[in-house]
């Protein structure tokens, strides 16, 4: 499994430091390189524009702001991303429904499965 993700760079946009550290550990265990974490939408936008990333994990509510500008920047670049939220997909605005979404709290298996789906690796 780790070979599937080996060397893939995954941006983390998450303002809760414990959740960000958990995601970093999960990604590293999968063989990914964690980029960030960005703790604000502005930092996420900068990283989405400046960093080379293969995918991203985006907390929907980052320090009181919604992460959708970062999602749009990634979408414009063709970078797959996954939303994470305590509300699940039902908490997303209509225009963002259908995106891979992790419901908090999540497991390592849920992160792996969501990344595989978002990155089109489900059949690998």
PDB file of C-alpha atoms in Angstrom:
ATOM      1  CA  UNK A   1       0.000   0.000   0.000  1.00  0.00           C
ATOM      2  CA  UNK A   2       2.742   2.476   0.876  1.00  0.00           C
ATOM      3  CA  UNK A   3       4.161   2.047  -2.640  1.00  0.00           C
ATOM      4  CA  UNK A   4       0.888   3.383  -4.048  1.00  0.00           C
ATOM      5  CA  UNK A   5       1.451   6.654  -2.223  1.00  0.00           C
ATOM      6  CA  UNK A   6       5.260   6.679  -2.066  1.00  0.00           C
ATOM      7  CA  UNK A   7       6.575  10.201  -2.536  1.00  0.00           C
ATOM      8  CA  UNK A   8       3.189  11.776  -3.193  1.00  0.00           C
ATOM      9  CA  UNK A   9       2.970  15.291  -1.789  1.00  0.00           C
ATOM     10  CA  UNK A  10      -0.258  16.013   0.115  1.00  0.00           C
ATOM     11  CA  UNK A  11      -1.123  19.516   1.303  1.00  0.00           C
ATOM     12  CA  UNK A  12      -2.782  19.740   4.717  1.00  0.00           C
ATOM     13  CA  UNK A  13      -4.969  22.756   5.527  1.00  0.00           C
ATOM     14  CA  UNK A  14      -6.048  22.333   9.145  1.00  0.00           C
ATOM     15  CA  UNK A  15      -6.121  24.810  12.035  1.00  0.00           C
ATOM     16  CA  UNK A  16      -6.362  22.256  14.871  1.00  0.00           C
ATOM     17  CA  UNK A  17      -2.759  21.320  15.641  1.00  0.00           C
ATOM     18  CA  UNK A  18      -3.594  17.861  17.024  1.00  0.00           C
ATOM     19  CA  UNK A  19      -5.624  16.967  13.938  1.00  0.00           C
ATOM     20  CA  UNK A  20      -2.860  18.330  11.682  1.00  0.00           C
ATOM     21  CA  UNK A  21      -0.246  16.220  13.514  1.00  0.00           C
ATOM     22  CA  UNK A  22      -2.479  13.141  13.224  1.00  0.00           C
ATOM     23  CA  UNK A  23      -2.848  13.723   9.478  1.00  0.00           C
ATOM     24  CA  UNK A  24       0.910  14.184   9.081  1.00  0.00           C
ATOM     25  CA  UNK A  25       1.516  10.870  10.866  1.00  0.00           C
ATOM     26  CA  UNK A  26      -1.125   9.060   8.796  1.00  0.00           C
ATOM     27  CA  UNK A  27       0.315  10.441   5.551  1.00  0.00           C
ATOM     28  CA  UNK A  28       3.886   9.565   6.522  1.00  0.00           C
ATOM     29  CA  UNK A  29       2.783   6.030   7.471  1.00  0.00           C
ATOM     30  CA  UNK A  30       1.289   5.743   3.966  1.00  0.00           C
ATOM     31  CA  UNK A  31       4.557   6.892   2.357  1.00  0.00           C
ATOM     32  CA  UNK A  32       3.330  10.390   1.487  1.00  0.00           C
ATOM     33  CA  UNK A  33       5.153  13.652   2.093  1.00  0.00           C
ATOM     34  CA  UNK A  34       3.001  16.051   4.105  1.00  0.00           C
ATOM     35  CA  UNK A  35       3.053  19.648   2.837  1.00  0.00           C
ATOM     36  CA  UNK A  36       2.188  22.205   5.498  1.00  0.00           C
ATOM     37  CA  UNK A  37       0.104  22.147   7.503  1.00  0.00           C
ATOM     38  CA  UNK A  38      -1.417  25.500   6.633  1.00  0.00           C
ATOM     39  CA  UNK A  39      -3.336  26.824   9.645  1.00  0.00           C
ATOM     40  CA  UNK A  40      -5.149  29.652   7.807  1.00  0.00           C
ATOM     41  CA  UNK A  41      -6.996  30.048   4.514  1.00  0.00           C
ATOM     42  CA  UNK A  42      -4.452  32.633   3.352  1.00  0.00           C
ATOM     43  CA  UNK A  43      -1.546  30.285   4.087  1.00  0.00           C
ATOM     44  CA  UNK A  44      -3.433  27.479   2.324  1.00  0.00           C
ATOM     45  CA  UNK A  45      -3.946  29.708  -0.731  1.00  0.00           C
ATOM     46  CA  UNK A  46      -0.247  30.528  -0.836  1.00  0.00           C
ATOM     47  CA  UNK A  47       0.748  26.879  -0.550  1.00  0.00           C
ATOM     48  CA  UNK A  48      -1.870  25.825  -3.116  1.00  0.00           C
ATOM     49  CA  UNK A  49      -0.338  28.311  -5.558  1.00  0.00           C
ATOM     50  CA  UNK A  50       3.365  27.858  -4.733  1.00  0.00           C
ATOM     51  CA  UNK A  51       3.841  24.220  -3.749  1.00  0.00           C
ATOM     52  CA  UNK A  52       3.903  21.185  -5.993  1.00  0.00           C
ATOM     53  CA  UNK A  53       1.254  18.878  -4.559  1.00  0.00           C
ATOM     54  CA  UNK A  54      -0.446  15.704  -5.730  1.00  0.00           C
ATOM     55  CA  UNK A  55      -3.511  16.075  -3.499  1.00  0.00           C
ATOM     56  CA  UNK A  56      -4.805  18.011  -0.496  1.00  0.00           C
ATOM     57  CA  UNK A  57      -6.743  17.466   2.721  1.00  0.00           C
ATOM     58  CA  UNK A  58      -8.827  20.541   3.508  1.00  0.00           C
ATOM     59  CA  UNK A  59     -10.585  21.261   6.794  1.00  0.00           C
ATOM     60  CA  UNK A  60     -13.808  23.048   5.804  1.00  0.00           C
ATOM     61  CA  UNK A  61     -13.674  25.574   8.670  1.00  0.00           C
ATOM     62  CA  UNK A  62     -10.147  26.958   9.110  1.00  0.00           C
ATOM     63  CA  UNK A  63      -9.758  29.495  11.918  1.00  0.00           C
ATOM     64  CA  UNK A  64     -13.319  30.729  11.391  1.00  0.00           C
ATOM     65  CA  UNK A  65     -13.098  30.957   7.578  1.00  0.00           C
ATOM     66  CA  UNK A  66     -14.360  28.492   5.010  1.00  0.00           C
ATOM     67  CA  UNK A  67     -11.670  26.785   2.961  1.00  0.00           C
ATOM     68  CA  UNK A  68     -13.465  26.994  -0.390  1.00  0.00           C
ATOM     69  CA  UNK A  69     -11.077  29.597  -1.924  1.00  0.00           C
ATOM     70  CA  UNK A  70      -8.259  27.060  -1.428  1.00  0.00           C
ATOM     71  CA  UNK A  71     -10.430  24.302  -2.916  1.00  0.00           C
ATOM     72  CA  UNK A  72     -11.132  26.491  -5.952  1.00  0.00           C
ATOM     73  CA  UNK A  73      -7.421  27.271  -6.407  1.00  0.00           C
ATOM     74  CA  UNK A  74      -6.606  23.554  -6.302  1.00  0.00           C
ATOM     75  CA  UNK A  75      -9.479  22.696  -8.632  1.00  0.00           C
ATOM     76  CA  UNK A  76      -8.219  25.321 -11.109  1.00  0.00           C
ATOM     77  CA  UNK A  77      -4.798  23.604 -11.045  1.00  0.00           C
ATOM     78  CA  UNK A  78      -6.325  20.142 -11.443  1.00  0.00           C
ATOM     79  CA  UNK A  79      -5.178  19.003  -7.985  1.00  0.00           C
ATOM     80  CA  UNK A  80      -7.532  16.518  -6.312  1.00  0.00           C
ATOM     81  CA  UNK A  81      -8.614  17.329  -2.770  1.00  0.00           C
ATOM     82  CA  UNK A  82     -10.659  15.988   0.095  1.00  0.00           C
ATOM     83  CA  UNK A  83     -12.738  18.011   2.514  1.00  0.00           C
ATOM     84  CA  UNK A  84     -12.703  17.108   6.197  1.00  0.00           C
ATOM     85  CA  UNK A  85     -15.524  18.246   8.431  1.00  0.00           C
ATOM     86  CA  UNK A  86     -17.467  17.206  11.485  1.00  0.00           C
ATOM     87  CA  UNK A  87     -20.664  17.516   9.440  1.00  0.00           C
ATOM     88  CA  UNK A  88     -19.825  15.150   6.582  1.00  0.00           C
ATOM     89  CA  UNK A  89     -20.789  15.895   2.988  1.00  0.00           C
ATOM     90  CA  UNK A  90     -24.165  17.223   4.146  1.00  0.00           C
ATOM     91  CA  UNK A  91     -22.382  20.222   5.653  1.00  0.00           C
ATOM     92  CA  UNK A  92     -21.008  21.322   2.277  1.00  0.00           C
ATOM     93  CA  UNK A  93     -22.619  23.932   0.030  1.00  0.00           C
ATOM     94  CA  UNK A  94     -24.333  22.423  -3.008  1.00  0.00           C
ATOM     95  CA  UNK A  95     -21.555  23.414  -5.421  1.00  0.00           C
ATOM     96  CA  UNK A  96     -18.997  21.374  -3.470  1.00  0.00           C
ATOM     97  CA  UNK A  97     -21.098  18.253  -2.866  1.00  0.00           C
ATOM     98  CA  UNK A  98     -19.765  15.159  -4.555  1.00  0.00           C
ATOM     99  CA  UNK A  99     -16.170  15.936  -3.558  1.00  0.00           C
ATOM    100  CA  UNK A 100     -14.513  13.223  -1.484  1.00  0.00           C
ATOM    101  CA  UNK A 101     -15.273  14.127   2.139  1.00  0.00           C
ATOM    102  CA  UNK A 102     -13.936  12.756   5.409  1.00  0.00           C
ATOM    103  CA  UNK A 103     -16.173  13.039   8.431  1.00  0.00           C
ATOM    104  CA  UNK A 104     -14.325  13.844  11.655  1.00  0.00           C
ATOM    105  CA  UNK A 105     -13.246  11.975  13.625  1.00  0.00           C
ATOM    106  CA  UNK A 106     -11.642   9.873  10.899  1.00  0.00           C
ATOM    107  CA  UNK A 107      -9.473   6.773  10.798  1.00  0.00           C
ATOM    108  CA  UNK A 108      -6.269   6.080   8.896  1.00  0.00           C
ATOM    109  CA  UNK A 109      -8.225   3.708   6.646  1.00  0.00           C
ATOM    110  CA  UNK A 110     -10.770   6.454   5.867  1.00  0.00           C
ATOM    111  CA  UNK A 111      -7.967   8.892   4.941  1.00  0.00           C
ATOM    112  CA  UNK A 112      -6.296   6.274   2.732  1.00  0.00           C
ATOM    113  CA  UNK A 113      -9.552   5.354   0.993  1.00  0.00           C
ATOM    114  CA  UNK A 114     -10.499   8.999   0.403  1.00  0.00           C
ATOM    115  CA  UNK A 115      -7.048   9.761  -1.050  1.00  0.00           C
ATOM    116  CA  UNK A 116      -7.227   6.722  -3.316  1.00  0.00           C
ATOM    117  CA  UNK A 117     -10.625   7.850  -4.596  1.00  0.00           C
ATOM    118  CA  UNK A 118      -9.619  11.496  -5.028  1.00  0.00           C
ATOM    119  CA  UNK A 119      -6.369  10.603  -6.800  1.00  0.00           C
ATOM    120  CA  UNK A 120      -7.973   7.980  -9.024  1.00  0.00           C
ATOM    121  CA  UNK A 121      -5.926   5.178  -7.476  1.00  0.00           C
ATOM    122  CA  UNK A 122      -8.848   3.001  -6.414  1.00  0.00           C
ATOM    123  CA  UNK A 123      -8.087   0.458  -9.139  1.00  0.00           C
ATOM    124  CA  UNK A 124      -4.310   0.343  -8.585  1.00  0.00           C
TER     125      UNK A 124
END
